[in-house]
Amino acid sequence: MKTTFDIAVLPGDGIGPEIMPQALAVLQAAACHAGVDLRCESFPWGAEHFLRQGEFMPTDGLATLRDFDAILFSAAGHPEVSDERASWEFVFQIRKQFRQYANLRPVRSYPGVPTPLRGNPAFDMLIVRENSEGEYAGPGGVLHREWENGVAIQTTVLTRAGVERIARHAFELARGRRRHVTNVTKSNAILHTMRFWDAIVEDVARDYPDVTTDLLLVDAATMKFVQAPGVFDVIVTTNMYGDILSDLGGALAGSVGLSSSANLDPTGGFPSMYEPVHGSAPDIAGQGIANPCGLILSAALMLRDLGQGEAADRIEAAVAAALAQGVHTRDLGGRASTAEMGAAVLQHIG
Ligand code: NAI
Ligand code: MG
């Protein structure tokens, strides 16, 4: 079995370079326990690089990343740089060129961390978001923009191959969890694309008789997130619904600073990228108070996909233990610094 992995590290901007050392220390400690050798190489790319060099990454940046087993990324963004350019010329380049069609966003509650929900219910769900087509595919246009007869059209694109591969990935993941998949859809109102989506998800479900399924309209899903988040296991949904639901999920968990994610090419043809859901948080950058847990948990997702499930479990348990112990950064209502939060997690790695 492979025990040496090459990891490309992208600390990015803002709080990124503050939280990355914490995540790397935890990652290396867990890897060391598992007898795994992680060779990490760091690249200073992003919006601050753009301010210095006039580009977000070198022209051969993607070719450089291509050779790594995985990418660990914080976030890109700087107040003096266009967010649109940072997204399209850097982050989306990696996601799109490396065919990262599956976006995984785990959403869970942690004992000791208050949620905004009455009674602090426990929940643990995994949102599997289609990441390459759907509502964000792009085709469309505007006619007579400034005129009374103006028309704007933006077309959702779903392909059988695209829906089938994300559905299959969701059902595979459910087998490692509580074996339930909820298809979040809107086929009562969006008759062409979403009925097509539902039919393909149903087809795929037949190949997984050991996994139960249900179907929920996205509007009903938002209510259930708030009223009974504990009922969800795996959610499979489209690009836009997944985007919206995962932000709702992040808020339910208590802070975006706890949310992790993976952008996967499940075929393994390209390296996958693991990153917290939050951005570069320029409002708190440089103060040493950012929560490193979202990035630390993203590193755990990376280890799991590299076949190091025990090391991943160890990191997730260490984060939960540190939070339960009451070590909380300011976003969670506590006073711990980035370094103190990281140190508490590291201590529980053992
Ligand atoms: P943001 O996630 O950076 O911040 C939103 C709020 O959450 C802020 O008040 C921030 O202080 C707080 N926050 C975020 N992460 C935190 C953490 N780890 N610990 C404690 N508090 C935390 O989102 P915002 O402000 O909309 O974007 C800031 C920049 O980040 C922009 O340039 C944006 O384009 C970029 N961005 C980049 C992403 C990426 O690279 N994938 C994703 C989202 C935003
Ligand atoms: Mg979003």
Short mmCIF file of C-alpha atoms and ligand atoms in Angstrom, two decimals:
data_model
loop_
_atom_site.label_atom_id
_atom_site.label_comp_id
_atom_site.label_asym_id
_atom_site.label_seq_id
_atom_site.Cartn_x
_atom_site.Cartn_y
_atom_site.Cartn_z
CA MET A 1 0.00 0.00 0.00
CA LYS A 2 1.16 3.49 -0.82
CA THR A 3 2.49 5.30 2.26
CA THR A 4 4.22 8.31 0.73
CA PHE A 5 2.14 11.15 -0.66
CA ASP A 6 3.01 14.45 -2.30
CA ILE A 7 0.78 17.27 -1.10
CA ALA A 8 0.60 20.70 -2.71
CA VAL A 9 -0.05 23.31 -0.02
CA LEU A 10 -1.71 26.59 -1.00
CA PRO A 11 -1.91 28.86 2.08
CA GLY A 12 -3.54 31.58 -0.01
CA ASP A 13 -4.44 34.98 1.43
CA GLY A 14 -5.68 36.73 4.56
CA ILE A 15 -6.11 34.25 7.42
CA GLY A 16 -4.91 31.44 5.13
CA PRO A 17 -1.21 31.70 6.06
CA GLU A 18 -2.23 31.92 9.75
CA ILE A 19 -4.30 28.74 9.84
CA MET A 20 -2.17 26.64 7.48
CA PRO A 21 0.71 26.01 9.95
CA GLN A 22 -1.83 24.74 12.51
CA ALA A 23 -3.40 22.39 9.99
CA LEU A 24 -0.02 21.11 8.79
CA ALA A 25 1.15 20.41 12.34
CA VAL A 26 -2.00 18.36 13.05
CA LEU A 27 -1.82 16.65 9.66
CA GLN A 28 1.82 15.64 10.11
CA ALA A 29 1.21 14.36 13.63
CA ALA A 30 -1.69 12.18 12.47
CA ALA A 31 0.32 10.98 9.46
CA CYS A 32 3.26 10.12 11.70
CA HIS A 33 0.95 7.96 13.88
CA ALA A 34 -0.24 6.13 10.79
CA GLY A 35 3.29 5.59 9.46
CA VAL A 36 2.55 7.77 6.47
CA ASP A 37 5.06 10.13 4.90
CA LEU A 38 3.53 13.37 3.61
CA ARG A 39 5.85 15.42 1.44
CA CYS A 40 4.32 18.88 1.51
CA GLU A 41 5.36 21.60 -0.89
CA SER A 42 3.97 25.10 -0.45
CA PHE A 43 3.13 27.58 -3.21
CA PRO A 44 2.49 31.27 -2.39
CA TRP A 45 -0.29 31.72 -4.96
CA GLY A 46 -3.47 33.77 -4.76
CA ALA A 47 -4.59 37.40 -4.66
CA GLU A 48 -1.56 38.73 -2.73
CA HIS A 49 0.66 36.98 -5.27
CA PHE A 50 -1.32 38.81 -7.94
CA LEU A 51 -0.57 42.16 -6.23
CA ARG A 52 3.15 41.31 -6.17
CA GLN A 53 3.55 39.49 -9.49
CA GLY A 54 0.56 40.41 -11.65
CA GLU A 55 -0.71 36.82 -11.79
CA PHE A 56 -2.57 34.53 -9.37
CA MET A 57 -0.36 31.60 -10.21
CA PRO A 58 2.36 31.03 -12.79
CA THR A 59 1.23 30.03 -16.28
CA ASP A 60 2.48 26.49 -15.62
CA GLY A 61 0.74 26.44 -12.20
CA LEU A 62 -1.80 23.78 -13.14
CA ALA A 63 0.90 21.63 -14.74
CA THR A 64 2.85 21.88 -11.47
CA LEU A 65 -0.17 20.89 -9.34
CA ARG A 66 -1.06 18.02 -11.67
CA ASP A 67 1.80 15.90 -10.33
CA PHE A 68 0.67 16.00 -6.69
CA ASP A 69 -1.53 13.40 -4.96
CA ALA A 70 -3.73 16.10 -3.43
CA ILE A 71 -4.01 19.84 -2.85
CA LEU A 72 -4.63 21.47 0.53
CA PHE A 73 -5.87 25.03 0.06
CA SER A 74 -6.98 27.77 2.48
CA ALA A 75 -8.71 30.57 0.54
CA ALA A 76 -7.94 33.29 -1.96
CA GLY A 77 -9.11 36.90 -1.80
CA HIS A 78 -7.81 40.36 -1.01
CA PRO A 79 -9.78 43.62 -0.68
CA GLU A 80 -7.65 45.29 -3.37
CA VAL A 81 -8.11 42.48 -5.88
CA SER A 82 -11.26 41.68 -7.87
CA ASP A 83 -12.99 38.65 -6.29
CA GLU A 84 -14.28 37.65 -9.68
CA ARG A 85 -10.76 37.50 -11.10
CA ALA A 86 -9.40 35.60 -8.08
CA SER A 87 -12.19 33.05 -8.53
CA TRP A 88 -12.07 32.65 -12.29
CA GLU A 89 -8.32 32.93 -12.79
CA PHE A 90 -7.29 30.81 -9.83
CA VAL A 91 -9.77 28.78 -7.75
CA PHE A 92 -12.18 27.86 -10.56
CA GLN A 93 -9.23 27.05 -12.85
CA ILE A 94 -8.19 24.31 -10.48
CA ARG A 95 -11.73 23.01 -9.89
CA LYS A 96 -12.66 23.01 -13.57
CA GLN A 97 -9.42 21.94 -15.25
CA PHE A 98 -8.98 19.13 -12.71
CA ARG A 99 -12.56 17.89 -13.33
CA GLN A 100 -13.48 18.20 -9.65
CA TYR A 101 -17.14 17.43 -10.26
CA ALA A 102 -18.04 16.34 -6.74
CA ASN A 103 -18.16 18.90 -3.96
CA LEU A 104 -18.46 17.30 -0.52
CA ARG A 105 -19.49 19.40 2.41
CA PRO A 106 -19.94 17.63 5.73
CA VAL A 107 -22.23 19.44 8.15
CA ARG A 108 -22.32 18.36 11.78
CA SER A 109 -22.90 19.59 15.27
CA TYR A 110 -20.23 19.35 17.97
CA PRO A 111 -20.89 18.70 21.65
CA GLY A 112 -20.00 21.89 23.50
CA VAL A 113 -20.52 24.17 20.49
CA PRO A 114 -23.86 25.97 20.59
CA THR A 115 -25.90 25.94 17.39
CA PRO A 116 -28.49 28.63 16.63
CA LEU A 117 -31.15 25.90 16.87
CA ARG A 118 -33.43 25.54 19.86
CA GLY A 119 -32.38 22.64 22.06
CA ASN A 120 -29.02 22.22 20.25
CA PRO A 121 -30.02 19.06 18.34
CA ALA A 122 -27.26 16.71 17.18
CA PHE A 123 -26.81 16.21 13.43
CA ASP A 124 -24.25 14.76 11.06
CA MET A 125 -24.91 15.00 7.33
CA LEU A 126 -22.88 15.03 4.15
CA ILE A 127 -23.94 17.29 1.29
CA VAL A 128 -22.82 15.91 -2.07
CA ARG A 129 -23.10 18.77 -4.50
CA GLU A 130 -22.80 18.45 -8.27
CA ASN A 131 -19.93 20.81 -9.01
CA SER A 132 -19.56 21.02 -12.78
CA GLU A 133 -22.85 21.69 -14.56
CA GLY A 134 -26.49 22.38 -13.59
CA GLU A 135 -27.62 25.93 -12.90
CA TYR A 136 -24.04 27.28 -13.01
CA ALA A 137 -23.18 25.77 -16.40
CA GLY A 138 -23.23 29.19 -18.03
CA PRO A 139 -25.21 29.25 -21.30
CA GLY A 140 -27.63 32.10 -21.74
CA GLY A 141 -27.81 35.70 -22.77
CA VAL A 142 -29.63 38.99 -22.56
CA LEU A 143 -31.58 40.62 -25.38
CA HIS A 144 -32.60 44.30 -25.45
CA ARG A 145 -31.00 44.77 -22.04
CA GLU A 146 -31.99 48.40 -21.53
CA TRP A 147 -35.36 48.16 -23.27
CA GLU A 148 -38.90 47.53 -22.18
CA ASN A 149 -38.91 44.23 -24.04
CA GLY A 150 -35.65 43.08 -22.39
CA VAL A 151 -35.23 39.31 -21.98
CA ALA A 152 -32.64 37.38 -19.96
CA ILE A 153 -32.17 33.63 -20.23
CA GLN A 154 -29.80 31.42 -18.24
CA THR A 155 -29.99 27.75 -19.04
CA THR A 156 -29.48 24.84 -16.66
CA VAL A 157 -27.48 22.07 -18.28
CA LEU A 158 -27.72 18.51 -16.99
CA THR A 159 -26.15 15.58 -18.77
CA ARG A 160 -26.94 11.93 -18.07
CA ALA A 161 -23.26 11.27 -17.50
CA GLY A 162 -22.97 14.23 -15.13
CA VAL A 163 -25.99 13.31 -13.02
CA GLU A 164 -25.19 9.62 -12.96
CA ARG A 165 -21.62 10.07 -11.74
CA ILE A 166 -22.58 12.40 -8.88
CA ALA A 167 -25.48 10.15 -7.83
CA ARG A 168 -23.24 7.10 -7.88
CA HIS A 169 -20.66 8.90 -5.79
CA ALA A 170 -23.30 9.86 -3.22
CA PHE A 171 -24.58 6.27 -2.92
CA GLU A 172 -21.03 4.94 -2.57
CA LEU A 173 -20.39 7.40 0.26
CA ALA A 174 -23.67 6.44 1.96
CA ARG A 175 -22.38 2.87 2.24
CA GLY A 176 -19.67 4.14 4.56
CA ARG A 177 -22.19 6.05 6.65
CA ARG A 178 -25.79 5.44 7.76
CA ARG A 179 -26.88 4.16 4.33
CA HIS A 180 -29.46 6.77 3.52
CA VAL A 181 -29.52 9.20 0.58
CA THR A 182 -31.90 12.13 0.26
CA ASN A 183 -32.34 13.48 -3.24
CA VAL A 184 -32.96 17.22 -2.91
CA THR A 185 -34.76 18.37 -6.04
CA LYS A 186 -37.43 20.69 -7.40
CA SER A 187 -39.14 18.47 -9.94
CA ASN A 188 -42.62 19.71 -9.06
CA ALA A 189 -41.82 23.06 -10.67
CA ILE A 190 -38.76 22.54 -12.88
CA LEU A 191 -40.17 19.91 -15.15
CA HIS A 192 -37.45 19.25 -17.71
CA THR A 193 -34.13 19.26 -15.95
CA MET A 194 -35.20 18.18 -12.47
CA ARG A 195 -37.42 15.30 -13.60
CA PHE A 196 -34.49 14.13 -15.70
CA TRP A 197 -32.29 14.43 -12.60
CA ASP A 198 -34.79 12.47 -10.45
CA ALA A 199 -35.14 9.66 -12.97
CA ILE A 200 -31.37 9.17 -13.14
CA VAL A 201 -30.99 9.27 -9.35
CA GLU A 202 -33.76 6.62 -9.12
CA ASP A 203 -31.95 4.47 -11.70
CA VAL A 204 -28.72 4.67 -9.74
CA ALA A 205 -30.57 3.92 -6.48
CA ARG A 206 -31.62 0.53 -7.91
CA ASP A 207 -27.97 -0.48 -7.94
CA TYR A 208 -27.79 0.17 -4.18
CA PRO A 209 -30.59 -1.90 -2.59
CA ASP A 210 -28.74 -1.69 0.75
CA VAL A 211 -29.13 2.11 0.80
CA THR A 212 -32.52 3.69 1.56
CA THR A 213 -33.55 6.83 -0.29
CA ASP A 214 -36.10 9.56 -0.18
CA LEU A 215 -36.87 12.64 -2.19
CA LEU A 216 -37.32 16.13 -0.81
CA LEU A 217 -38.13 19.36 -2.60
CA VAL A 218 -35.48 21.98 -1.88
CA ASP A 219 -37.91 24.40 -0.21
CA ALA A 220 -39.08 21.67 2.15
CA ALA A 221 -35.44 20.72 2.72
CA THR A 222 -34.60 24.17 4.09
CA MET A 223 -37.37 23.81 6.68
CA LYS A 224 -36.23 20.35 7.66
CA PHE A 225 -32.64 21.57 8.05
CA VAL A 226 -33.88 23.87 10.77
CA GLN A 227 -36.59 21.69 12.31
CA ALA A 228 -35.02 18.22 12.21
CA PRO A 229 -31.43 18.30 10.86
CA GLY A 230 -30.75 14.96 12.53
CA VAL A 231 -32.80 13.05 9.93
CA PHE A 232 -30.27 13.65 7.15
CA ASP A 233 -27.39 11.35 6.27
CA VAL A 234 -26.19 11.91 2.68
CA ILE A 235 -27.81 14.59 0.53
CA VAL A 236 -27.30 14.55 -3.22
CA THR A 237 -28.25 17.70 -5.04
CA THR A 238 -27.49 20.09 -7.88
CA ASN A 239 -24.87 22.80 -8.07
CA MET A 240 -27.07 25.70 -6.91
CA TYR A 241 -29.18 23.88 -4.31
CA GLY A 242 -25.99 22.40 -2.87
CA ASP A 243 -24.40 25.83 -2.71
CA ILE A 244 -27.31 27.31 -0.80
CA LEU A 245 -27.95 24.35 1.49
CA SER A 246 -24.32 24.07 2.50
CA ASP A 247 -24.20 27.69 3.65
CA LEU A 248 -27.34 27.05 5.66
CA GLY A 249 -25.71 23.93 7.06
CA GLY A 250 -22.56 25.86 7.98
CA ALA A 251 -24.62 28.40 9.88
CA LEU A 252 -26.49 25.64 11.74
CA ALA A 253 -23.19 24.11 12.86
CA GLY A 254 -22.30 27.28 14.75
CA SER A 255 -19.60 28.95 12.63
CA VAL A 256 -18.34 28.87 9.08
CA GLY A 257 -14.92 28.49 10.73
CA LEU A 258 -15.78 24.81 11.36
CA SER A 259 -16.87 23.91 7.83
CA SER A 260 -14.67 21.71 5.67
CA SER A 261 -15.01 20.67 2.06
CA ALA A 262 -13.54 18.56 -0.70
CA ASN A 263 -13.53 19.22 -4.44
CA LEU A 264 -13.07 15.79 -5.92
CA ASP A 265 -12.22 14.18 -9.16
CA PRO A 266 -13.44 10.76 -7.96
CA THR A 267 -11.87 9.05 -10.99
CA GLY A 268 -8.46 9.91 -9.58
CA GLY A 269 -7.31 11.29 -12.93
CA PHE A 270 -6.46 14.63 -11.35
CA PRO A 271 -5.54 15.62 -7.81
CA SER A 272 -8.50 16.60 -5.62
CA MET A 273 -8.53 19.81 -3.61
CA TYR A 274 -9.45 20.13 0.07
CA GLU A 275 -10.37 23.52 1.52
CA PRO A 276 -12.43 25.12 4.27
CA VAL A 277 -15.74 26.59 3.15
CA HIS A 278 -14.82 30.07 4.42
CA GLY A 279 -12.84 32.73 2.57
CA SER A 280 -9.73 34.75 3.43
CA ALA A 281 -11.58 36.74 6.15
CA PRO A 282 -9.67 40.02 5.65
CA ASP A 283 -11.65 41.57 8.52
CA ILE A 284 -9.76 39.43 11.06
CA ALA A 285 -6.54 38.69 9.14
CA GLY A 286 -3.28 39.36 10.95
CA GLN A 287 -4.82 39.17 14.42
CA GLY A 288 -4.11 35.51 15.15
CA ILE A 289 -7.73 34.80 16.06
CA ALA A 290 -9.00 32.83 13.05
CA ASN A 291 -10.47 29.40 13.65
CA PRO A 292 -8.18 26.78 12.06
CA CYS A 293 -10.69 23.90 12.47
CA GLY A 294 -12.30 24.14 9.01
CA LEU A 295 -8.90 23.70 7.38
CA ILE A 296 -7.82 21.01 9.86
CA LEU A 297 -11.02 19.05 9.10
CA SER A 298 -10.42 19.52 5.37
CA ALA A 299 -7.00 17.94 5.88
CA ALA A 300 -8.80 14.99 7.51
CA LEU A 301 -11.03 14.60 4.44
CA MET A 302 -7.86 14.55 2.34
CA LEU A 303 -6.26 11.81 4.45
CA ARG A 304 -9.41 9.68 4.19
CA ASP A 305 -9.35 9.90 0.39
CA LEU A 306 -5.67 8.95 0.41
CA GLY A 307 -6.74 5.71 2.08
CA GLN A 308 -5.77 6.84 5.59
CA GLY A 309 -9.15 6.50 7.29
CA GLU A 310 -7.73 5.92 10.76
CA ALA A 311 -5.58 9.03 10.60
CA ALA A 312 -8.61 10.99 9.40
CA ASP A 313 -10.72 9.62 12.28
CA ARG A 314 -7.96 10.62 14.69
CA ILE A 315 -8.01 14.22 13.47
CA GLU A 316 -11.81 14.46 13.55
CA ALA A 317 -11.91 13.04 17.08
CA ALA A 318 -9.17 15.45 18.19
CA VAL A 319 -11.10 18.46 16.89
CA ALA A 320 -14.27 17.24 18.61
CA ALA A 321 -12.37 16.66 21.87
CA ALA A 322 -10.76 20.12 21.82
CA LEU A 323 -14.12 21.76 21.15
CA ALA A 324 -15.86 19.69 23.85
CA GLN A 325 -13.14 20.73 26.28
CA GLY A 326 -14.22 24.34 25.69
CA VAL A 327 -11.27 25.55 23.62
CA HIS A 328 -13.14 27.93 21.32
CA THR A 329 -11.94 30.71 19.03
CA ARG A 330 -13.78 34.01 18.91
CA ASP A 331 -16.18 33.00 16.12
CA LEU A 332 -17.46 30.32 18.53
CA GLY A 333 -17.80 32.81 21.36
CA GLY A 334 -14.50 31.91 23.03
CA ARG A 335 -11.13 33.57 23.52
CA ALA A 336 -8.66 31.02 22.16
CA SER A 337 -6.17 32.24 19.58
CA THR A 338 -5.50 30.40 16.31
CA ALA A 339 -2.34 28.94 17.85
CA GLU A 340 -4.12 27.86 21.07
CA MET A 341 -6.92 26.17 19.11
CA GLY A 342 -4.36 24.38 16.92
CA ALA A 343 -2.32 23.34 19.96
CA ALA A 344 -5.41 21.92 21.69
CA VAL A 345 -6.26 19.80 18.65
CA LEU A 346 -2.65 18.69 18.32
CA GLN A 347 -2.60 17.62 21.97
CA HIS A 348 -5.56 15.29 21.36
CA ILE A 349 -3.82 13.67 18.39
CA GLY A 350 -1.65 12.09 21.10
P1 NAI B 1 -15.28 34.91 4.64
O1 NAI B 1 -15.65 33.48 4.79
O2 NAI B 1 -13.83 35.18 4.40
O3 NAI B 1 -15.74 35.69 5.96
C1 NAI B 1 -17.09 35.79 6.37
C2 NAI B 1 -17.14 36.09 7.87
O4 NAI B 1 -16.78 34.91 8.59
C3 NAI B 1 -16.16 37.16 8.30
O5 NAI B 1 -16.73 37.93 9.32
C4 NAI B 1 -14.99 36.38 8.82
O6 NAI B 1 -14.24 37.06 9.81
C5 NAI B 1 -15.64 35.14 9.39
N1 NAI B 1 -14.74 33.97 9.25
C6 NAI B 1 -14.48 33.30 8.11
N2 NAI B 1 -13.61 32.31 8.34
C7 NAI B 1 -13.33 32.36 9.65
C8 NAI B 1 -12.48 31.58 10.50
N3 NAI B 1 -11.74 30.57 10.04
N4 NAI B 1 -12.42 31.92 11.81
C9 NAI B 1 -13.15 32.94 12.30
N5 NAI B 1 -13.98 33.70 11.56
C10 NAI B 1 -14.05 33.41 10.25
O7 NAI B 1 -16.17 35.49 3.47
P2 NAI B 1 -16.14 36.94 2.80
O8 NAI B 1 -15.87 37.98 3.82
O9 NAI B 1 -17.36 36.99 1.98
O10 NAI B 1 -14.92 36.89 1.79
C11 NAI B 1 -13.61 37.36 2.08
C12 NAI B 1 -12.70 37.06 0.89
O11 NAI B 1 -12.56 35.64 0.74
C13 NAI B 1 -13.25 37.58 -0.43
O12 NAI B 1 -12.16 38.07 -1.16
C14 NAI B 1 -13.85 36.36 -1.08
O13 NAI B 1 -13.89 36.42 -2.47
C15 NAI B 1 -12.89 35.28 -0.59
N6 NAI B 1 -13.45 33.91 -0.62
C16 NAI B 1 -12.65 32.93 -1.12
C17 NAI B 1 -13.07 31.62 -1.14
C18 NAI B 1 -12.16 30.58 -1.71
O14 NAI B 1 -11.00 30.86 -1.94
N7 NAI B 1 -12.61 29.38 -1.94
C19 NAI B 1 -14.38 31.23 -0.60
C20 NAI B 1 -15.13 32.33 -0.05
C21 NAI B 1 -14.67 33.62 -0.07
MG MG B 2 -21.22 29.63 -1.47
#
